[in-house]
Amino acid sequence: MAAAHPTQLTLGIRLSDETRFDNYLVSAANKALVEKLLRPDPGQNFLFIRAEKGVGLSHLLQALCHVEQVAEQPAFYLPLAEHEQFSPEILQGIQSMSLLCIDDLDSIAGNAAWEQALFIAVNDIMASPTRLVVGASTAPRYLALKLADLRSRLQAAAVFQLKEPSDEEKFDLLRLRASRRGMNLSEEVANYILARTERSIPALMAVLEALEASTLAHRRAVTIPLVRETLQW
């Protein structure tokens, strides 16, 4: 009997409602990659994306799964940074999905059970119509994998790099994500924030989360005095 394909809901791995393309800023440097993900080339079903931490890869992979699910196609997002919360058996029957996005693959490097399960899953997927998109912090040949066969399989993927947005693009992203939260972030306030905080995307989103809570609690618009008060700058 074939294994039933997993679902996000039954496994407790849920896509974030905020990780969609309508609040994902596509930078000029990443436009070609995003277009390739949204309009894949026939016959190129296996992509590997390397990216430094905090440049938006997890958002991108989840947004891609959202697109597939809106089209009523089964898609699965697997955050391997959280692999201790589930077992490698999660990959059984995964080739029944339309799309599998594996995030933080380097998190399981050196884990024999996970490496073997991934090797089997990749082999099954490569013999199926399933699209596989893998994300990690480095290219396949530099991953600290013990299973040489898995590294070899990963090197068969088309490899791309997700590049960090420029400071100007982070400015645009900050204002875009603020507007999605119902906050009007002026140019002056956005520049003030960027000049005083870590400029990684997670850090900027944490600032917006704090400001959103503050605006709701105090019923005030986002101004520089409110930013100072909220973030204790």
CSV table of N, CA and C in Angstrom, one decimal, residues 90-219:
chain,number,residue,atom,x,y,z
A,90,ILE,N,8.6,11.5,7.8
A,90,ILE,CA,7.8,12.6,7.2
A,90,ILE,C,7.9,12.6,5.6
A,91,LEU,N,9.0,12.1,5.1
A,91,LEU,CA,9.3,12.2,3.7
A,91,LEU,C,8.8,11.0,2.9
A,92,GLN,N,8.2,10.0,3.6
A,92,GLN,CA,7.7,8.9,2.9
A,92,GLN,C,6.5,9.3,2.1
A,93,GLY,N,6.5,8.9,0.8
A,93,GLY,CA,5.4,9.2,-0.1
A,93,GLY,C,5.4,10.6,-0.6
A,94,ILE,N,6.5,11.4,-0.3
A,94,ILE,CA,6.5,12.8,-0.6
A,94,ILE,C,6.4,13.1,-2.1
A,95,GLN,N,6.7,12.1,-3.0
A,95,GLN,CA,6.7,12.3,-4.4
A,95,GLN,C,5.3,12.4,-4.9
A,96,SER,N,4.3,12.2,-4.1
A,96,SER,CA,2.9,12.4,-4.5
A,96,SER,C,2.5,13.9,-4.5
A,97,MET,N,3.4,14.7,-3.9
A,97,MET,CA,3.1,16.2,-3.9
A,97,MET,C,3.4,16.8,-5.3
A,98,SER,N,2.8,17.9,-5.5
A,98,SER,CA,3.1,18.7,-6.7
A,98,SER,C,4.4,19.5,-6.5
A,99,LEU,N,4.6,19.9,-5.3
A,99,LEU,CA,5.8,20.7,-5.0
A,99,LEU,C,6.3,20.4,-3.6
A,100,LEU,N,7.6,20.3,-3.4
A,100,LEU,CA,8.2,20.1,-2.1
A,100,LEU,C,9.3,21.2,-2.0
A,101,CYS,N,9.2,22.0,-1.0
A,101,CYS,CA,10.2,23.0,-0.7
A,101,CYS,C,10.9,22.6,0.6
A,102,ILE,N,12.2,22.3,0.6
A,102,ILE,CA,13.0,22.0,1.8
A,102,ILE,C,13.8,23.2,2.2
A,103,ASP,N,13.7,23.6,3.4
A,103,ASP,CA,14.4,24.8,3.9
A,103,ASP,C,15.5,24.4,4.9
A,104,ASP,N,16.6,25.1,4.9
A,104,ASP,CA,17.7,24.9,5.9
A,104,ASP,C,18.2,23.4,5.8
A,105,LEU,N,18.4,22.9,4.6
A,105,LEU,CA,18.9,21.6,4.5
A,105,LEU,C,20.2,21.3,5.3
A,106,ASP,N,21.1,22.4,5.4
A,106,ASP,CA,22.3,22.2,6.1
A,106,ASP,C,22.1,21.9,7.6
A,107,SER,N,20.9,22.1,8.1
A,107,SER,CA,20.6,21.8,9.5
A,107,SER,C,20.7,20.3,9.9
A,108,ILE,N,20.6,19.4,8.9
A,108,ILE,CA,20.6,18.0,9.1
A,108,ILE,C,21.9,17.4,8.7
A,109,ALA,N,22.9,18.2,8.3
A,109,ALA,CA,24.2,17.6,7.9
A,109,ALA,C,24.8,16.8,9.0
A,110,GLY,N,25.2,15.6,8.8
A,110,GLY,CA,25.8,14.8,9.8
A,110,GLY,C,24.8,13.9,10.5
A,111,ASN,N,23.5,14.1,10.3
A,111,ASN,CA,22.5,13.2,10.9
A,111,ASN,C,22.2,12.1,9.9
A,112,ALA,N,22.6,10.9,10.2
A,112,ALA,CA,22.6,9.8,9.3
A,112,ALA,C,21.2,9.4,8.9
A,113,ALA,N,20.2,9.4,9.9
A,113,ALA,CA,18.9,9.0,9.5
A,113,ALA,C,18.2,10.0,8.6
A,114,TRP,N,18.4,11.3,8.8
A,114,TRP,CA,17.9,12.3,7.9
A,114,TRP,C,18.5,12.3,6.6
A,115,GLU,N,19.8,12.2,6.5
A,115,GLU,CA,20.5,12.1,5.3
A,115,GLU,C,20.0,11.0,4.4
A,116,GLN,N,19.9,9.8,5.0
A,116,GLN,CA,19.4,8.6,4.2
A,116,GLN,C,18.0,8.9,3.8
A,117,ALA,N,17.1,9.4,4.6
A,117,ALA,CA,15.7,9.6,4.2
A,117,ALA,C,15.7,10.6,3.1
A,118,LEU,N,16.5,11.7,3.1
A,118,LEU,CA,16.5,12.7,2.1
A,118,LEU,C,17.0,12.1,0.8
A,119,PHE,N,18.0,11.2,0.8
A,119,PHE,CA,18.6,10.6,-0.3
A,119,PHE,C,17.5,9.8,-1.0
A,120,ILE,N,16.7,9.0,-0.3
A,120,ILE,CA,15.6,8.2,-0.8
A,120,ILE,C,14.6,9.1,-1.4
A,121,ALA,N,14.2,10.1,-0.7
A,121,ALA,CA,13.2,11.1,-1.2
A,121,ALA,C,13.6,11.8,-2.5
A,122,VAL,N,14.8,12.2,-2.5
A,122,VAL,CA,15.3,12.9,-3.7
A,122,VAL,C,15.2,11.9,-4.9
A,123,ASN,N,15.7,10.7,-4.7
A,123,ASN,CA,15.6,9.7,-5.8
A,123,ASN,C,14.2,9.5,-6.3
A,124,ASP,N,13.2,9.4,-5.3
A,124,ASP,CA,11.8,9.1,-5.7
A,124,ASP,C,11.3,10.3,-6.4
A,125,ILE,N,11.6,11.5,-6.0
A,125,ILE,CA,11.1,12.8,-6.6
A,125,ILE,C,11.7,12.9,-8.0
A,126,MET,N,13.0,12.6,-8.2
A,126,MET,CA,13.6,12.7,-9.5
A,126,MET,C,12.9,11.8,-10.6
A,127,ALA,N,12.3,10.7,-10.1
A,127,ALA,CA,11.6,9.8,-11.0
A,127,ALA,C,10.1,10.1,-11.1
A,128,SER,N,9.7,11.3,-10.6
A,128,SER,CA,8.3,11.7,-10.6
A,128,SER,C,8.1,13.1,-11.2
A,129,PRO,N,6.9,13.6,-11.3
A,129,PRO,CA,6.7,14.9,-11.8
A,129,PRO,C,6.8,16.0,-10.7
A,130,THR,N,7.1,15.6,-9.5
A,130,THR,CA,7.1,16.6,-8.4
A,130,THR,C,8.3,17.6,-8.6
A,131,ARG,N,8.0,18.8,-8.3
A,131,ARG,CA,9.0,19.9,-8.3
A,131,ARG,C,9.7,19.9,-6.9
A,132,LEU,N,11.0,20.0,-6.9
A,132,LEU,CA,11.7,20.0,-5.7
A,132,LEU,C,12.6,21.3,-5.6
A,133,VAL,N,12.4,22.1,-4.6
A,133,VAL,CA,13.2,23.3,-4.4
A,133,VAL,C,13.8,23.2,-3.0
A,134,VAL,N,15.2,23.2,-3.0
A,134,VAL,CA,15.9,23.0,-1.8
A,134,VAL,C,16.6,24.3,-1.4
A,135,GLY,N,16.6,24.7,-0.2
A,135,GLY,CA,17.3,25.9,0.3
A,135,GLY,C,18.3,25.6,1.4
A,136,ALA,N,19.5,26.2,1.3
A,136,ALA,CA,20.6,26.0,2.3
A,136,ALA,C,21.5,27.2,2.3
A,137,SER,N,22.4,27.3,3.3
A,137,SER,CA,23.2,28.4,3.4
A,137,SER,C,24.5,28.4,2.5
A,138,THR,N,24.7,27.2,1.9
A,138,THR,CA,25.8,27.1,1.0
A,138,THR,C,25.5,26.1,-0.2
A,139,ALA,N,26.3,26.1,-1.2
A,139,ALA,CA,26.1,25.3,-2.4
A,139,ALA,C,26.2,23.8,-2.0
A,140,PRO,N,25.6,22.9,-2.8
A,140,PRO,CA,25.6,21.5,-2.5
A,140,PRO,C,27.0,20.9,-2.2
A,141,ARG,N,28.0,21.2,-3.0
A,141,ARG,CA,29.3,20.6,-2.8
A,141,ARG,C,30.0,21.0,-1.5
A,142,TYR,N,29.5,22.1,-0.9
A,142,TYR,CA,30.1,22.5,0.4
A,142,TYR,C,29.4,22.1,1.6
A,143,LEU,N,28.3,21.4,1.4
A,143,LEU,CA,27.5,20.9,2.6
A,143,LEU,C,28.3,19.9,3.4
A,144,ALA,N,28.2,19.9,4.7
A,144,ALA,CA,28.9,19.0,5.5
A,144,ALA,C,28.2,17.7,5.7
A,145,LEU,N,27.8,17.1,4.5
A,145,LEU,CA,27.1,15.8,4.5
A,145,LEU,C,28.0,14.6,4.6
A,146,LYS,N,27.6,13.6,5.4
A,146,LYS,CA,28.4,12.4,5.5
A,146,LYS,C,28.1,11.4,4.4
A,147,LEU,N,26.8,11.5,3.8
A,147,LEU,CA,26.4,10.6,2.8
A,147,LEU,C,26.8,11.2,1.4
A,148,ALA,N,27.8,10.6,0.9
A,148,ALA,CA,28.3,11.2,-0.4
A,148,ALA,C,27.3,11.1,-1.5
A,149,ASP,N,26.5,10.0,-1.5
A,149,ASP,CA,25.4,9.8,-2.5
A,149,ASP,C,24.4,11.0,-2.5
A,150,LEU,N,24.1,11.4,-1.3
A,150,LEU,CA,23.2,12.6,-1.2
A,150,LEU,C,23.8,13.8,-1.8
A,151,ARG,N,25.0,14.1,-1.4
A,151,ARG,CA,25.7,15.3,-2.0
A,151,ARG,C,25.7,15.2,-3.5
A,152,SER,N,25.9,14.0,-4.1
A,152,SER,CA,26.0,13.8,-5.5
A,152,SER,C,24.6,14.1,-6.1
A,153,ARG,N,23.5,13.6,-5.5
A,153,ARG,CA,22.2,13.9,-6.0
A,153,ARG,C,21.9,15.4,-6.0
A,154,LEU,N,22.2,16.1,-4.9
A,154,LEU,CA,22.0,17.5,-4.8
A,154,LEU,C,22.7,18.3,-5.8
A,155,GLN,N,23.9,17.8,-6.2
A,155,GLN,CA,24.7,18.5,-7.2
A,155,GLN,C,24.0,18.4,-8.6
A,156,ALA,N,23.0,17.6,-8.8
A,156,ALA,CA,22.3,17.5,-10.0
A,156,ALA,C,21.3,18.6,-10.2
A,157,ALA,N,21.1,19.4,-9.1
A,157,ALA,CA,20.1,20.5,-9.2
A,157,ALA,C,20.7,21.7,-9.9
A,158,ALA,N,19.8,22.5,-10.4
A,158,ALA,CA,20.2,23.8,-10.9
A,158,ALA,C,20.4,24.7,-9.7
A,159,VAL,N,21.6,25.3,-9.5
A,159,VAL,CA,21.9,26.0,-8.3
A,159,VAL,C,21.8,27.5,-8.6
A,160,PHE,N,21.1,28.2,-7.7
A,160,PHE,CA,20.9,29.7,-7.7
A,160,PHE,C,21.3,30.3,-6.4
A,161,GLN,N,21.6,31.6,-6.4
A,161,GLN,CA,21.8,32.3,-5.2
A,161,GLN,C,20.7,33.4,-5.0
A,162,LEU,N,20.2,33.4,-3.8
A,162,LEU,CA,19.2,34.5,-3.4
A,162,LEU,C,20.1,35.5,-2.7
A,163,LYS,N,20.1,36.7,-3.3
A,163,LYS,CA,21.0,37.8,-2.9
A,163,LYS,C,20.3,38.7,-1.9
A,164,GLU,N,21.1,39.3,-1.0
A,164,GLU,CA,20.6,40.2,0.0
A,164,GLU,C,20.1,41.5,-0.7
A,165,PRO,N,18.9,42.0,-0.3
A,165,PRO,CA,18.4,43.3,-0.8
A,165,PRO,C,19.4,44.4,-0.5
A,166,SER,N,19.4,45.4,-1.4
A,166,SER,CA,20.2,46.6,-1.1
A,166,SER,C,19.6,47.4,0.0
A,167,ASP,N,20.3,48.4,0.5
A,167,ASP,CA,19.7,49.3,1.5
A,167,ASP,C,18.4,50.0,1.0
A,168,GLU,N,18.5,50.4,-0.2
A,168,GLU,CA,17.3,51.0,-0.8
A,168,GLU,C,16.1,50.1,-0.9
A,169,GLU,N,16.4,48.8,-1.2
A,169,GLU,CA,15.3,47.8,-1.3
A,169,GLU,C,14.8,47.5,0.1
A,170,LYS,N,15.7,47.5,1.1
A,170,LYS,CA,15.2,47.3,2.5
A,170,LYS,C,14.3,48.4,3.0
A,171,PHE,N,14.6,49.6,2.5
A,171,PHE,CA,13.8,50.8,2.8
A,171,PHE,C,12.4,50.5,2.2
A,172,ASP,N,12.3,50.1,1.0
A,172,ASP,CA,11.0,49.8,0.4
A,172,ASP,C,10.3,48.6,1.0
A,173,LEU,N,11.1,47.6,1.4
A,173,LEU,CA,10.5,46.5,2.1
A,173,LEU,C,9.9,46.9,3.4
A,174,LEU,N,10.6,47.7,4.2
A,174,LEU,CA,10.1,48.1,5.5
A,174,LEU,C,8.8,48.8,5.4
A,175,ARG,N,8.7,49.7,4.4
A,175,ARG,CA,7.4,50.5,4.2
A,175,ARG,C,6.3,49.6,3.7
A,176,LEU,N,6.7,48.6,2.8
A,176,LEU,CA,5.7,47.7,2.3
A,176,LEU,C,5.1,46.8,3.4
A,177,ARG,N,6.0,46.2,4.2
A,177,ARG,CA,5.5,45.4,5.2
A,177,ARG,C,4.7,46.1,6.3
A,178,ALA,N,5.1,47.4,6.5
A,178,ALA,CA,4.4,48.2,7.5
A,178,ALA,C,3.0,48.5,7.0
A,179,SER,N,2.8,48.8,5.7
A,179,SER,CA,1.5,49.0,5.1
A,179,SER,C,0.6,47.8,5.2
A,180,ARG,N,1.2,46.6,5.1
A,180,ARG,CA,0.4,45.4,5.2
A,180,ARG,C,-0.1,45.2,6.6
A,181,ARG,N,0.6,45.8,7.6
A,181,ARG,CA,0.2,45.7,9.0
A,181,ARG,C,-0.7,46.9,9.3
A,182,GLY,N,-1.1,47.7,8.4
A,182,GLY,CA,-2.0,48.8,8.6
A,182,GLY,C,-1.3,50.1,9.2
A,183,MET,N,0.1,50.1,9.0
A,183,MET,CA,0.8,51.3,9.5
A,183,MET,C,1.4,52.1,8.4
A,184,ASN,N,1.2,53.4,8.5
A,184,ASN,CA,1.8,54.3,7.6
A,184,ASN,C,3.2,54.8,8.0
A,185,LEU,N,4.2,54.3,7.4
A,185,LEU,CA,5.6,54.5,7.8
A,185,LEU,C,6.2,55.6,6.8
A,186,SER,N,6.4,56.8,7.3
A,186,SER,CA,6.9,57.8,6.5
A,186,SER,C,8.3,57.6,6.1
A,187,GLU,N,8.8,58.3,5.1
A,187,GLU,CA,10.2,58.1,4.7
A,187,GLU,C,11.1,58.5,5.8
A,188,GLU,N,10.8,59.5,6.5
A,188,GLU,CA,11.6,60.0,7.7
A,188,GLU,C,11.7,58.9,8.7
A,189,VAL,N,10.6,58.3,9.1
A,189,VAL,CA,10.6,57.2,10.1
A,189,VAL,C,11.4,56.0,9.6
A,190,ALA,N,11.1,55.6,8.4
A,190,ALA,CA,11.8,54.5,7.8
A,190,ALA,C,13.3,54.7,7.8
A,191,ASN,N,13.8,55.8,7.4
A,191,ASN,CA,15.2,56.1,7.4
A,191,ASN,C,15.8,56.1,8.9
A,192,TYR,N,15.0,56.6,9.8
A,192,TYR,CA,15.4,56.7,11.2
A,192,TYR,C,15.6,55.2,11.7
A,193,ILE,N,14.7,54.3,11.4
A,193,ILE,CA,14.8,52.9,11.8
A,193,ILE,C,16.0,52.3,11.2
A,194,LEU,N,16.2,52.4,9.9
A,194,LEU,CA,17.3,51.8,9.2
A,194,LEU,C,18.7,52.3,9.7
A,195,ALA,N,18.7,53.5,10.1
A,195,ALA,CA,20.0,54.1,10.6
A,195,ALA,C,20.4,53.6,12.0
A,196,ARG,N,19.4,52.9,12.7
A,196,ARG,CA,19.7,52.6,14.1
A,196,ARG,C,19.5,51.1,14.5
A,197,THR,N,19.1,50.3,13.5
A,197,THR,CA,18.9,48.9,13.8
A,197,THR,C,19.7,48.0,12.9
A,198,GLU,N,19.8,46.7,13.3
A,198,GLU,CA,20.4,45.7,12.4
A,198,GLU,C,19.6,45.6,11.2
A,199,ARG,N,20.2,45.5,10.0
A,199,ARG,CA,19.5,45.6,8.8
A,199,ARG,C,19.1,44.2,8.2
A,200,SER,N,19.2,43.2,9.0
A,200,SER,CA,18.7,41.9,8.4
A,200,SER,C,17.2,42.0,8.4
A,201,ILE,N,16.6,41.2,7.5
A,201,ILE,CA,15.2,41.2,7.3
A,201,ILE,C,14.5,40.7,8.6
A,202,PRO,N,14.9,39.6,9.3
A,202,PRO,CA,14.3,39.3,10.5
A,202,PRO,C,14.3,40.4,11.6
A,203,ALA,N,15.4,41.1,11.7
A,203,ALA,CA,15.5,42.2,12.6
A,203,ALA,C,14.5,43.3,12.3
A,204,LEU,N,14.4,43.7,11.0
A,204,LEU,CA,13.5,44.7,10.6
A,204,LEU,C,12.0,44.3,10.8
A,205,MET,N,11.7,43.0,10.6
A,205,MET,CA,10.4,42.6,10.9
A,205,MET,C,10.0,42.6,12.4
A,206,ALA,N,11.0,42.3,13.2
A,206,ALA,CA,10.8,42.3,14.6
A,206,ALA,C,10.5,43.8,15.1
A,207,VAL,N,11.2,44.7,14.5
A,207,VAL,CA,10.9,46.2,14.8
A,207,VAL,C,9.5,46.5,14.4
A,208,LEU,N,9.0,46.0,13.2
A,208,LEU,CA,7.6,46.3,12.8
A,208,LEU,C,6.6,45.7,13.8
A,209,GLU,N,6.9,44.4,14.2
A,209,GLU,CA,6.0,43.8,15.1
A,209,GLU,C,5.9,44.5,16.4
A,210,ALA,N,7.0,45.0,16.9
A,210,ALA,CA,7.0,45.8,18.2
A,210,ALA,C,6.2,47.1,18.0
A,211,LEU,N,6.4,47.8,16.8
A,211,LEU,CA,5.7,49.0,16.6
A,211,LEU,C,4.2,48.8,16.4
A,212,GLU,N,3.9,47.7,15.8
A,212,GLU,CA,2.4,47.4,15.6
A,212,GLU,C,1.8,47.2,16.9
A,213,ALA,N,2.4,46.5,17.9
A,213,ALA,CA,1.8,46.3,19.2
A,213,ALA,C,1.7,47.7,19.9
A,214,SER,N,2.7,48.5,19.7
A,214,SER,CA,2.7,49.8,20.4
A,214,SER,C,1.6,50.7,19.9
A,215,THR,N,1.4,50.7,18.5
A,215,THR,CA,0.4,51.6,18.0
A,215,THR,C,-1.0,51.1,18.4
A,216,LEU,N,-1.2,49.8,18.5
A,216,LEU,CA,-2.5,49.3,19.0
A,216,LEU,C,-2.7,49.6,20.4
A,217,ALA,N,-1.7,49.5,21.2
A,217,ALA,CA,-1.8,49.8,22.7
A,217,ALA,C,-2.0,51.2,23.0
A,218,HIS,N,-1.3,52.1,22.3
A,218,HIS,CA,-1.4,53.5,22.6
A,218,HIS,C,-2.3,54.3,21.6
A,219,ARG,N,-2.8,53.7,20.6
A,219,ARG,CA,-3.6,54.3,19.6
A,219,ARG,C,-3.0,55.6,19.0
